[in-house]
Amino acid sequence: MPENSTSNNSTPSGLEHDEKQNWAASPSTVFNHFATSGLSVAVATGVTHPLDVLKVRLQMQLVGQKGPLSGMGKIFISAVKNEGPKSLYQGLTPALTRSVVYGGLRLGLYEPSKYACDLAFGSSNVLVKIASGMFAGAIATALTNPMEVLKVRLQMNPDMRKSGPVSELRRTLSEEGIRALWKGVGPAMARAAVLTASQLATYDETKQILVRWTSLEEGFPIHLMYDTATNIASSLHLF
């Protein structure tokens, strides 16, 4: 009886340990994490890129000048009228490239980081999840900052669309040096660290609470429910 009792009590933790080992040792699982994450972010980027162009132009209007600021509507009409509808997709190539790499790293590094912390400290509490999210976001941004710089420069200068990102990259390296590709990386890393930690740690912790306290099980329904709530909250600027 004691032997059976011990075996039964140890089974859940043993299965959980085996699942973690299988996850860590499976290249296909790691690839799926990176691939699906990068693809999903790339699709979102392609759909919302015109808004990103307008955002950058709103932020950079009247640089070094004085005068009344224009709103998003005027910026949109001016861009389409003077440069054509294609102007709303300036910098799309580096944006998509960054999305695949950044999205894959930001979301793909979260689980390995959490797993490494679990091995090192024997815990995967909410603080570990926050730290893992911050690490994943900061590293992803640091590695992809050059593509963000190219994207913004192409979005701001209509003449650059004729030369493309490769020509702009060569010009930047020859005239400004390689350090120019990492301009603004500090604030970008800080933002990505906070954003990723708040999103992924909250998602992970809330999902576990729902599984523990309700009849919901791990799978598509619970992912869909939480993603919908998160998107609604984001659209209402709740966080």
Coordinates of N, CA and C in Angstrom, one line a residue:
M1 N 0.8 -1.2 0.0 CA 0.0 0.0 0.0 C 0.8 1.3 0.0
P2 N 1.8 1.4 0.9 CA 2.7 2.6 0.9 C 3.4 2.8 -0.5
E3 N 3.8 1.6 -1.0 CA 4.4 1.8 -2.3 C 3.5 2.3 -3.4
N4 N 2.3 1.8 -3.4 CA 1.3 2.3 -4.4 C 1.0 3.7 -4.2
S5 N 0.8 4.1 -2.9 CA 0.5 5.5 -2.5 C 1.6 6.4 -3.0
T6 N 2.8 6.0 -2.7 CA 3.9 6.9 -3.1 C 4.0 7.0 -4.6
S7 N 3.7 5.9 -5.3 CA 3.7 6.0 -6.8 C 2.6 6.9 -7.3
N8 N 1.4 6.8 -6.7 CA 0.3 7.6 -7.2 C 0.6 9.1 -6.9
N9 N 1.1 9.4 -5.8 CA 1.4 10.8 -5.4 C 2.5 11.4 -6.2
S10 N 3.4 10.6 -6.7 CA 4.5 11.2 -7.5 C 4.2 11.3 -8.9
T11 N 3.1 10.7 -9.4 CA 2.9 10.6 -10.8 C 2.7 12.0 -11.4
P12 N 1.8 12.9 -10.8 CA 1.6 14.2 -11.5 C 2.9 15.0 -11.6
S13 N 3.7 15.0 -10.6 CA 5.0 15.8 -10.7 C 5.9 15.1 -11.6
G14 N 5.9 13.8 -11.7 CA 6.8 13.1 -12.6 C 6.4 13.4 -14.0
L15 N 5.1 13.4 -14.3 CA 4.6 13.7 -15.7 C 4.9 15.1 -16.0
E16 N 4.8 16.0 -15.1 CA 5.1 17.4 -15.3 C 6.6 17.6 -15.7
H17 N 7.4 16.9 -14.9 CA 8.8 16.9 -15.1 C 9.2 16.4 -16.5
D18 N 8.5 15.2 -16.9 CA 8.8 14.6 -18.2 C 8.4 15.6 -19.3
E19 N 7.2 16.3 -19.1 CA 6.7 17.2 -20.1 C 7.7 18.3 -20.3
K20 N 8.3 18.8 -19.2 CA 9.3 19.9 -19.3 C 10.5 19.4 -20.0
Q21 N 11.0 18.2 -19.7 CA 12.1 17.7 -20.4 C 11.9 17.5 -21.9
N22 N 10.7 16.9 -22.2 CA 10.4 16.7 -23.6 C 10.3 18.1 -24.4
W23 N 9.7 19.1 -23.7 CA 9.7 20.4 -24.3 C 11.1 20.9 -24.6
A24 N 11.9 20.8 -23.6 CA 13.3 21.4 -23.7 C 14.1 20.7 -24.8
A25 N 13.8 19.4 -24.9 CA 14.7 18.6 -25.8 C 14.1 18.4 -27.2
S26 N 13.0 19.0 -27.5 CA 12.4 18.8 -28.8 C 12.6 20.0 -29.7
P27 N 13.4 19.9 -30.7 CA 13.7 21.0 -31.6 C 12.4 21.4 -32.3
S28 N 11.5 20.5 -32.6 CA 10.3 20.8 -33.3 C 9.4 21.7 -32.5
T29 N 9.4 21.5 -31.2 CA 8.6 22.3 -30.3 C 9.1 23.7 -30.2
V30 N 10.5 23.8 -30.1 CA 11.1 25.2 -30.1 C 10.9 25.9 -31.4
F31 N 11.0 25.2 -32.5 CA 10.8 25.8 -33.8 C 9.4 26.3 -34.0
N32 N 8.4 25.5 -33.5 CA 7.0 25.9 -33.6 C 6.7 27.1 -32.8
H33 N 7.4 27.2 -31.6 CA 7.2 28.4 -30.8 C 7.7 29.7 -31.6
F34 N 8.9 29.6 -32.2 CA 9.4 30.7 -32.9 C 8.6 31.0 -34.2
A35 N 8.3 30.0 -34.9 CA 7.7 30.1 -36.2 C 6.3 30.7 -36.1
T36 N 5.5 30.1 -35.2 CA 4.1 30.6 -35.1 C 4.1 32.0 -34.5
S37 N 5.0 32.3 -33.6 CA 5.0 33.6 -33.0 C 5.4 34.7 -34.0
G38 N 6.5 34.4 -34.8 CA 6.9 35.3 -35.8 C 5.9 35.5 -36.9
L39 N 5.2 34.4 -37.3 CA 4.2 34.5 -38.4 C 3.0 35.3 -37.9
S40 N 2.6 35.1 -36.7 CA 1.4 35.9 -36.2 C 1.7 37.4 -36.1
V41 N 2.9 37.7 -35.7 CA 3.2 39.1 -35.6 C 3.4 39.7 -37.0
A42 N 3.9 39.0 -37.9 CA 4.1 39.5 -39.3 C 2.8 39.8 -39.9
V43 N 1.8 38.9 -39.7 CA 0.5 39.1 -40.3 C -0.2 40.4 -39.7
A44 N 0.0 40.5 -38.4 CA -0.6 41.7 -37.7 C 0.1 43.0 -38.2
T45 N 1.4 42.9 -38.5 CA 2.2 44.0 -39.0 C 1.7 44.4 -40.4
G46 N 1.5 43.4 -41.2 CA 1.1 43.7 -42.6 C -0.2 44.4 -42.6
V47 N -1.1 44.1 -41.7 CA -2.5 44.7 -41.7 C -2.4 46.1 -41.1
T48 N -1.6 46.3 -40.1 CA -1.6 47.6 -39.4 C -0.5 48.5 -39.9
H49 N 0.3 48.2 -40.9 CA 1.4 49.0 -41.3 C 1.0 50.4 -41.6
P50 N -0.1 50.7 -42.4 CA -0.4 52.1 -42.7 C -0.6 52.9 -41.4
L51 N -1.1 52.3 -40.4 CA -1.3 53.1 -39.1 C 0.1 53.4 -38.5
D52 N 1.0 52.5 -38.7 CA 2.4 52.7 -38.2 C 3.0 53.9 -38.9
V53 N 2.8 53.9 -40.3 CA 3.4 55.0 -41.1 C 2.8 56.3 -40.6
L54 N 1.5 56.4 -40.3 CA 0.9 57.6 -39.9 C 1.4 58.0 -38.5
K55 N 1.6 57.0 -37.6 CA 2.1 57.2 -36.3 C 3.5 57.9 -36.3
V56 N 4.4 57.3 -37.1 CA 5.7 57.9 -37.2 C 5.7 59.3 -37.8
R57 N 4.9 59.5 -38.8 CA 4.8 60.9 -39.4 C 4.2 61.9 -38.4
L58 N 3.2 61.5 -37.6 CA 2.7 62.3 -36.6 C 3.7 62.7 -35.5
Q59 N 4.5 61.7 -35.1 CA 5.5 61.9 -34.1 C 6.7 62.8 -34.6
M60 N 7.0 62.8 -35.9 CA 8.1 63.5 -36.5 C 7.8 64.7 -37.2
Q61 N 6.5 65.1 -37.3 CA 6.1 66.3 -38.0 C 6.7 67.6 -37.4
L62 N 7.1 68.5 -38.2 CA 7.6 69.8 -37.8 C 8.9 69.7 -36.9
V63 N 9.7 68.7 -37.2 CA 11.0 68.5 -36.5 C 11.9 69.7 -36.9
G64 N 12.3 70.5 -35.9 CA 13.1 71.6 -36.1 C 12.4 72.8 -36.6
Q65 N 11.1 72.8 -36.7 CA 10.2 73.9 -37.2 C 9.2 74.2 -36.2
K66 N 8.5 75.3 -36.4 CA 7.4 75.7 -35.6 C 6.1 75.9 -36.5
G67 N 5.0 75.7 -35.9 CA 3.7 75.8 -36.6 C 2.7 74.9 -36.0
P68 N 1.4 75.0 -36.5 CA 0.4 74.1 -36.0 C 0.5 72.6 -36.4
L69 N 0.3 71.8 -35.4 CA 0.4 70.3 -35.7 C -0.9 69.8 -36.4
S70 N -0.7 68.9 -37.3 CA -1.8 68.3 -38.1 C -2.2 67.0 -37.4
G71 N -3.5 66.7 -37.5 CA -4.0 65.4 -37.0 C -3.8 64.3 -37.9
M72 N -4.2 63.1 -37.5 CA -4.0 61.9 -38.3 C -4.8 62.0 -39.6
G73 N -6.0 62.5 -39.6 CA -6.7 62.6 -40.8 C -6.0 63.5 -41.9
K74 N -5.5 64.6 -41.5 CA -4.8 65.5 -42.5 C -3.5 64.8 -43.0
I75 N -2.8 64.1 -42.1 CA -1.6 63.4 -42.5 C -1.9 62.3 -43.5
F76 N -3.0 61.6 -43.2 CA -3.4 60.5 -44.1 C -3.8 61.1 -45.5
I77 N -4.6 62.1 -45.5 CA -5.0 62.7 -46.8 C -3.8 63.3 -47.6
S78 N -2.9 63.9 -46.9 CA -1.7 64.5 -47.5 C -0.8 63.4 -48.1
A79 N -0.6 62.3 -47.4 CA 0.2 61.3 -47.9 C -0.4 60.6 -49.1
V80 N -1.7 60.3 -49.1 CA -2.3 59.7 -50.2 C -2.4 60.6 -51.4
K81 N -2.7 61.9 -51.2 CA -2.8 62.8 -52.3 C -1.5 63.2 -52.9
N82 N -0.4 63.4 -52.1 CA 0.9 63.8 -52.7 C 1.8 62.7 -53.1
E83 N 1.6 61.5 -52.4 CA 2.6 60.4 -52.6 C 1.9 59.2 -53.2
G84 N 0.6 59.1 -53.1 CA -0.1 57.9 -53.5 C -0.4 56.9 -52.4
P85 N -1.3 56.0 -52.6 CA -1.6 55.0 -51.6 C -0.5 54.2 -51.2
K86 N 0.5 53.9 -52.1 CA 1.7 53.1 -51.8 C 2.5 53.7 -50.6
S87 N 2.4 55.0 -50.4 CA 3.2 55.7 -49.4 C 2.8 55.1 -48.0
L88 N 1.6 54.6 -47.9 CA 1.2 54.0 -46.6 C 1.9 52.7 -46.3
Y89 N 2.6 52.2 -47.3 CA 3.3 50.9 -47.1 C 4.8 51.1 -47.2
Q90 N 5.3 52.3 -47.1 CA 6.7 52.5 -47.1 C 7.4 51.8 -45.9
G91 N 8.5 51.2 -46.1 CA 9.2 50.5 -45.0 C 8.6 49.2 -44.7
L92 N 7.7 48.6 -45.5 CA 7.0 47.4 -45.2 C 8.0 46.2 -45.1
T93 N 9.0 46.2 -46.0 CA 10.0 45.1 -46.0 C 10.7 44.9 -44.7
P94 N 11.4 46.0 -44.3 CA 12.1 45.9 -43.0 C 11.1 45.7 -41.8
A95 N 9.9 46.2 -42.0 CA 8.9 46.0 -40.9 C 8.5 44.5 -40.8
L96 N 8.3 43.9 -41.9 CA 7.9 42.5 -41.9 C 9.1 41.6 -41.4
T97 N 10.3 42.0 -41.9 CA 11.5 41.2 -41.4 C 11.6 41.3 -39.9
R98 N 11.5 42.5 -39.4 CA 11.6 42.7 -38.0 C 10.5 42.0 -37.2
S99 N 9.3 42.0 -37.8 CA 8.2 41.3 -37.1 C 8.4 39.8 -37.0
V100 N 8.9 39.2 -38.0 CA 9.2 37.7 -38.0 C 10.3 37.5 -36.9
V101 N 11.4 38.2 -36.9 CA 12.5 38.0 -36.0 C 12.1 38.4 -34.6
Y102 N 11.6 39.6 -34.5 CA 11.2 40.2 -33.2 C 10.1 39.4 -32.5
G103 N 9.0 39.1 -33.3 CA 7.9 38.3 -32.8 C 8.4 36.9 -32.4
G104 N 9.2 36.3 -33.2 CA 9.7 34.9 -32.9 C 10.5 34.9 -31.6
L105 N 11.4 35.9 -31.5 CA 12.3 36.0 -30.3 C 11.5 36.4 -29.1
R106 N 10.7 37.4 -29.2 CA 10.0 37.9 -28.0 C 9.1 36.9 -27.4
L107 N 8.3 36.2 -28.2 CA 7.4 35.2 -27.7 C 8.1 33.8 -27.6
G108 N 9.0 33.5 -28.5 CA 9.7 32.2 -28.5 C 10.7 32.1 -27.4
L109 N 11.3 33.2 -26.9 CA 12.3 33.1 -25.8 C 11.7 33.1 -24.4
Y110 N 10.4 33.4 -24.4 CA 9.7 33.4 -23.0 C 9.7 32.1 -22.3
E111 N 9.2 31.0 -23.0 CA 9.1 29.7 -22.4 C 10.5 29.1 -22.1
P112 N 11.5 29.2 -23.0 CA 12.9 28.8 -22.6 C 13.4 29.5 -21.4
S113 N 13.2 30.8 -21.3 CA 13.7 31.6 -20.2 C 13.0 31.2 -18.9
K114 N 11.7 31.0 -19.0 CA 11.0 30.5 -17.8 C 11.5 29.1 -17.4
Y115 N 11.7 28.3 -18.4 CA 12.2 26.9 -18.1 C 13.6 26.9 -17.4
A116 N 14.4 27.8 -17.9 CA 15.8 27.9 -17.4 C 15.7 28.4 -15.9
C117 N 14.9 29.4 -15.7 CA 14.7 29.9 -14.3 C 14.1 28.8 -13.4
D118 N 13.3 28.0 -13.9 CA 12.7 26.9 -13.1 C 13.8 25.9 -12.7
L119 N 14.7 25.6 -13.7 CA 15.8 24.7 -13.4 C 16.8 25.3 -12.4
A120 N 17.0 26.6 -12.5 CA 18.0 27.3 -11.7 C 17.5 27.6 -10.2
F121 N 16.2 28.0 -10.1 CA 15.7 28.4 -8.8 C 14.6 27.5 -8.3
G122 N 14.2 26.5 -9.1 CA 13.2 25.6 -8.7 C 11.8 26.2 -8.5
S123 N 11.6 27.3 -9.3 CA 10.3 27.9 -9.2 C 10.0 28.6 -10.5
S124 N 8.7 28.7 -10.8 CA 8.2 29.4 -11.9 C 7.0 30.4 -11.5
N125 N 7.2 31.1 -10.4 CA 6.2 32.0 -9.9 C 6.1 33.2 -10.8
V126 N 5.2 34.1 -10.4 CA 4.9 35.3 -11.2 C 6.1 36.2 -11.4
L127 N 7.0 36.2 -10.4 CA 8.2 37.1 -10.5 C 9.2 36.5 -11.6
V128 N 9.2 35.2 -11.6 CA 10.1 34.5 -12.7 C 9.5 34.8 -14.1
K129 N 8.1 34.8 -14.2 CA 7.5 35.0 -15.4 C 7.7 36.5 -15.9
I130 N 7.7 37.4 -14.9 CA 7.9 38.8 -15.3 C 9.4 38.9 -15.8
A131 N 10.3 38.3 -15.0 CA 11.7 38.4 -15.4 C 12.0 37.8 -16.8
S132 N 11.3 36.7 -17.0 CA 11.5 36.0 -18.3 C 10.9 36.9 -19.5
G133 N 9.8 37.5 -19.2 CA 9.2 38.4 -20.2 C 10.1 39.6 -20.5
M134 N 10.6 40.2 -19.5 CA 11.5 41.3 -19.6 C 12.8 40.9 -20.4
F135 N 13.4 39.8 -20.1 CA 14.5 39.3 -20.8 C 14.2 39.1 -22.3
A136 N 13.1 38.4 -22.6 CA 12.8 38.1 -24.0 C 12.5 39.3 -24.8
G137 N 11.8 40.3 -24.2 CA 11.5 41.5 -24.9 C 12.7 42.4 -25.2
A138 N 13.6 42.5 -24.2 CA 14.8 43.3 -24.3 C 15.7 42.7 -25.3
I139 N 16.0 41.4 -25.3 CA 16.9 40.8 -26.2 C 16.3 40.9 -27.6
A140 N 15.1 40.6 -27.8 CA 14.4 40.7 -29.1 C 14.6 42.1 -29.8
T141 N 14.4 43.1 -29.0 CA 14.5 44.5 -29.5 C 15.9 44.9 -29.8
A142 N 16.9 44.5 -28.9 CA 18.3 44.8 -29.2 C 18.8 44.2 -30.5
L143 N 18.3 43.0 -30.8 CA 18.7 42.3 -32.0 C 18.1 42.9 -33.3
T144 N 16.9 43.4 -33.1 CA 16.1 43.8 -34.3 C 16.1 45.4 -34.5
N145 N 16.8 46.1 -33.6 CA 16.7 47.6 -33.7 C 17.2 48.1 -35.1
P146 N 18.2 47.5 -35.8 CA 18.6 48.0 -37.1 C 17.4 48.0 -38.1
M147 N 16.6 47.0 -38.0 CA 15.4 46.9 -39.0 C 14.4 48.0 -38.6
E148 N 14.3 48.3 -37.3 CA 13.3 49.4 -36.9 C 13.8 50.7 -37.4
V149 N 15.1 51.0 -37.3 CA 15.7 52.2 -37.8 C 15.5 52.4 -39.3
L150 N 15.7 51.3 -40.1 CA 15.5 51.4 -41.5 C 14.1 51.6 -41.8
K151 N 13.2 51.0 -41.1 CA 11.8 51.1 -41.4 C 11.3 52.5 -41.2
V152 N 11.7 53.2 -40.1 CA 11.3 54.5 -39.8 C 11.9 55.5 -40.8
R153 N 13.1 55.3 -41.2 CA 13.7 56.2 -42.2 C 13.0 56.1 -43.5
L154 N 12.6 54.9 -43.9 CA 11.9 54.8 -45.2 C 10.5 55.4 -45.1
Q155 N 9.9 55.3 -43.9 CA 8.5 55.8 -43.7 C 8.5 57.3 -43.7
M156 N 9.6 57.9 -43.3 CA 9.7 59.4 -43.2 C 10.1 60.1 -44.5
N157 N 10.9 59.4 -45.3 CA 11.4 60.1 -46.5 C 10.9 59.4 -47.8
P158 N 10.0 60.1 -48.5 CA 9.4 59.4 -49.7 C 10.4 59.1 -50.8
D159 N 11.5 59.8 -50.8 CA 12.5 59.6 -51.9 C 13.2 58.2 -51.6
M160 N 13.2 57.8 -50.4 CA 14.0 56.5 -50.1 C 13.2 55.3 -50.6
R161 N 11.9 55.4 -50.9 CA 11.2 54.2 -51.4 C 11.7 53.8 -52.8
K162 N 12.3 54.7 -53.5 CA 12.9 54.4 -54.8 C 14.1 53.6 -54.7
S163 N 14.9 53.8 -53.6 CA 16.2 53.1 -53.5 C 16.0 51.8 -52.7
G164 N 15.1 51.8 -51.7 CA 14.8 50.6 -51.0 C 15.7 50.4 -49.7
P165 N 15.3 49.4 -48.9 CA 16.0 49.2 -47.6 C 17.5 48.9 -47.8
V166 N 17.8 48.1 -48.8 CA 19.3 47.7 -49.0 C 20.1 49.0 -49.3
S167 N 19.7 49.8 -50.2 CA 20.4 51.0 -50.5 C 20.5 51.9 -49.2
E168 N 19.4 52.1 -48.5 CA 19.5 52.9 -47.3 C 20.4 52.3 -46.2
L169 N 20.4 51.0 -46.1 CA 21.4 50.4 -45.2 C 22.8 50.7 -45.6
R170 N 23.1 50.6 -46.9 CA 24.5 50.9 -47.3 C 24.8 52.3 -47.1
R171 N 23.9 53.2 -47.3 CA 24.1 54.7 -47.1 C 24.4 54.9 -45.6
T172 N 23.6 54.3 -44.8 CA 23.7 54.6 -43.3 C 25.1 54.1 -42.8
L173 N 25.5 52.9 -43.3 CA 26.8 52.3 -42.8 C 27.9 53.2 -43.3
S174 N 27.9 53.7 -44.6 CA 29.0 54.4 -45.1 C 29.1 55.8 -44.6
E175 N 27.9 56.5 -44.3 CA 27.9 57.8 -43.9 C 27.9 58.0 -42.3
E176 N 27.2 57.1 -41.6 CA 27.0 57.3 -40.2 C 27.7 56.2 -39.4
G177 N 28.1 55.1 -40.0 CA 28.7 54.0 -39.2 C 27.6 53.0 -38.7
I178 N 28.1 51.9 -38.2 CA 27.2 50.8 -37.8 C 26.4 51.2 -36.5
R179 N 27.0 52.1 -35.7 CA 26.3 52.5 -34.5 C 25.0 53.2 -34.8
A180 N 24.8 53.8 -35.9 CA 23.6 54.5 -36.3 C 22.4 53.5 -36.3
L181 N 22.7 52.2 -36.6 CA 21.6 51.2 -36.7 C 21.0 50.9 -35.3
W182 N 21.7 51.3 -34.2 CA 21.2 51.1 -32.9 C 20.8 52.4 -32.2
K183 N 20.5 53.4 -32.9 CA 20.0 54.6 -32.3 C 18.7 54.3 -31.6
G184 N 18.5 54.8 -30.4 CA 17.3 54.7 -29.7 C 17.1 53.3 -29.1
V185 N 18.1 52.4 -29.1 CA 17.9 51.1 -28.6 C 17.6 51.0 -27.1
G186 N 18.1 51.9 -26.3 CA 17.9 51.9 -24.9 C 16.4 52.0 -24.5
P187 N 15.8 53.1 -25.0 CA 14.3 53.3 -24.7 C 13.5 52.2 -25.3
A188 N 13.9 51.7 -26.5 CA 13.2 50.6 -27.2 C 13.2 49.3 -26.4
M189 N 14.4 49.0 -25.8 CA 14.6 47.8 -25.0 C 13.7 47.9 -23.7
A190 N 13.8 49.1 -23.1 CA 13.0 49.3 -21.9 C 11.5 49.1 -22.1
R191 N 11.0 49.7 -23.2 CA 9.6 49.6 -23.6 C 9.2 48.1 -23.8
A192 N 10.1 47.5 -24.6 CA 9.8 46.1 -25.0 C 9.8 45.2 -23.8
A193 N 10.7 45.4 -22.8 CA 10.8 44.6 -21.6 C 9.6 44.7 -20.8
V194 N 9.1 46.0 -20.6 CA 7.9 46.2 -19.8 C 6.7 45.6 -20.5
L195 N 6.6 45.9 -21.8 CA 5.4 45.4 -22.5 C 5.3 43.9 -22.6
T196 N 6.5 43.3 -22.9 CA 6.5 41.8 -22.9 C 6.2 41.2 -21.6
A197 N 6.8 41.7 -20.5 CA 6.6 41.2 -19.2 C 5.1 41.3 -18.8
S198 N 4.6 42.4 -19.0 CA 3.2 42.7 -18.6 C 2.2 41.8 -19.4
Q199 N 2.5 41.6 -20.7 CA 1.6 40.8 -21.5 C 1.7 39.3 -21.2
L200 N 2.9 38.8 -21.3 CA 3.1 37.3 -21.2 C 3.0 36.8 -19.8
A201 N 3.5 37.6 -18.8 CA 3.4 37.1 -17.4 C 1.9 37.1 -17.0
T202 N 1.2 38.2 -17.4 CA -0.2 38.3 -17.0 C -1.0 37.2 -17.7
Y203 N -0.7 37.0 -19.0 CA -1.4 35.9 -19.8 C -1.2 34.5 -19.1
D204 N 0.1 34.2 -18.8 CA 0.5 32.9 -18.3 C -0.2 32.7 -16.9
E205 N -0.1 33.7 -16.1 CA -0.6 33.6 -14.7 C -2.1 33.5 -14.7
T206 N -2.8 34.3 -15.5 CA -4.3 34.2 -15.6 C -4.7 32.9 -16.1
K207 N -4.1 32.4 -17.1 CA -4.4 31.1 -17.7 C -4.4 30.0 -16.7
Q208 N -3.3 30.0 -15.9 CA -3.2 29.0 -14.9 C -4.3 29.1 -13.8
I209 N -4.6 30.3 -13.4 CA -5.7 30.5 -12.4 C -7.0 30.0 -13.0
L210 N -7.3 30.3 -14.2 CA -8.6 29.9 -14.8 C -8.6 28.4 -14.9
V211 N -7.5 27.7 -15.2 CA -7.5 26.3 -15.3 C -7.7 25.7 -13.9
R212 N -7.1 26.3 -12.9 CA -7.1 25.8 -11.5 C -8.5 26.0 -10.8
W213 N -9.1 27.2 -11.1 CA -10.3 27.5 -10.4 C -11.6 27.3 -11.2
T214 N -11.5 26.9 -12.4 CA -12.7 26.7 -13.2 C -12.7 25.3 -13.9
S215 N -13.7 25.0 -14.6 CA -13.7 23.7 -15.3 C -13.0 23.8 -16.7
L216 N -12.4 24.9 -17.0 CA -11.7 25.1 -18.3 C -10.5 24.2 -18.3
E217 N -10.1 23.7 -19.4 CA -8.8 23.0 -19.6 C -7.9 23.7 -20.5
E218 N -6.7 23.3 -20.4 CA -5.7 23.9 -21.3 C -6.0 23.6 -22.8
G219 N -6.1 24.6 -23.6 CA -6.4 24.4 -25.0 C -6.9 25.7 -25.7
F220 N -7.5 25.5 -26.9 CA -7.9 26.6 -27.7 C -9.0 27.5 -27.0
P221 N -10.0 27.0 -26.4 CA -11.1 27.9 -25.8 C -10.5 28.9 -24.8
I222 N -9.7 28.4 -23.9 CA -9.1 29.3 -22.9 C -8.2 30.4 -23.5
H223 N -7.4 30.0 -24.5 CA -6.6 30.9 -25.2 C -7.4 32.0 -25.9
L224 N -8.5 31.5 -26.6 CA -9.3 32.4 -27.3 C -10.0 33.4 -26.4
M225 N -10.5 32.9 -25.3 CA -11.2 33.8 -24.3 C -10.3 34.9 -23.8
Y226 N -9.1 34.5 -23.4 CA -8.2 35.5 -22.8 C -7.7 36.4 -23.8
D227 N -7.4 35.9 -25.0 CA -6.9 36.8 -26.1 C -7.9 37.9 -26.5
T228 N -9.2 37.4 -26.5 CA -10.3 38.4 -26.8 C -10.4 39.4 -25.7
A229 N -10.3 39.0 -24.5 CA -10.4 40.0 -23.4 C -9.2 41.0 -23.4
T230 N -8.0 40.4 -23.7 CA -6.8 41.3 -23.8 C -6.9 42.3 -25.0
N231 N -7.4 41.9 -26.1 CA -7.6 42.8 -27.3 C -8.6 43.9 -27.0
I232 N -9.7 43.5 -26.3 CA -10.7 44.5 -25.9 C -10.1 45.5 -25.0
A233 N -9.4 45.0 -24.0 CA -8.8 46.0 -23.0 C -7.7 46.9 -23.7
S234 N -7.0 46.3 -24.7 CA -6.0 47.1 -25.4 C -6.6 48.2 -26.2
S235 N -7.7 47.8 -26.9 CA -8.4 48.8 -27.7 C -9.1 49.9 -26.9
L236 N -9.4 49.6 -25.6 CA -10.0 50.6 -24.8 C -8.9 51.4 -24.0
H237 N -7.6 51.0 -24.2 CA -6.5 51.6 -23.6 C -6.5 51.4 -22.0
L238 N -6.9 50.2 -21.7 CA -7.0 49.9 -20.2 C -5.6 49.6 -19.7
F239 N -4.7 49.1 -20.6 CA -3.3 48.9 -20.2 C -2.4 49.0 -21.4

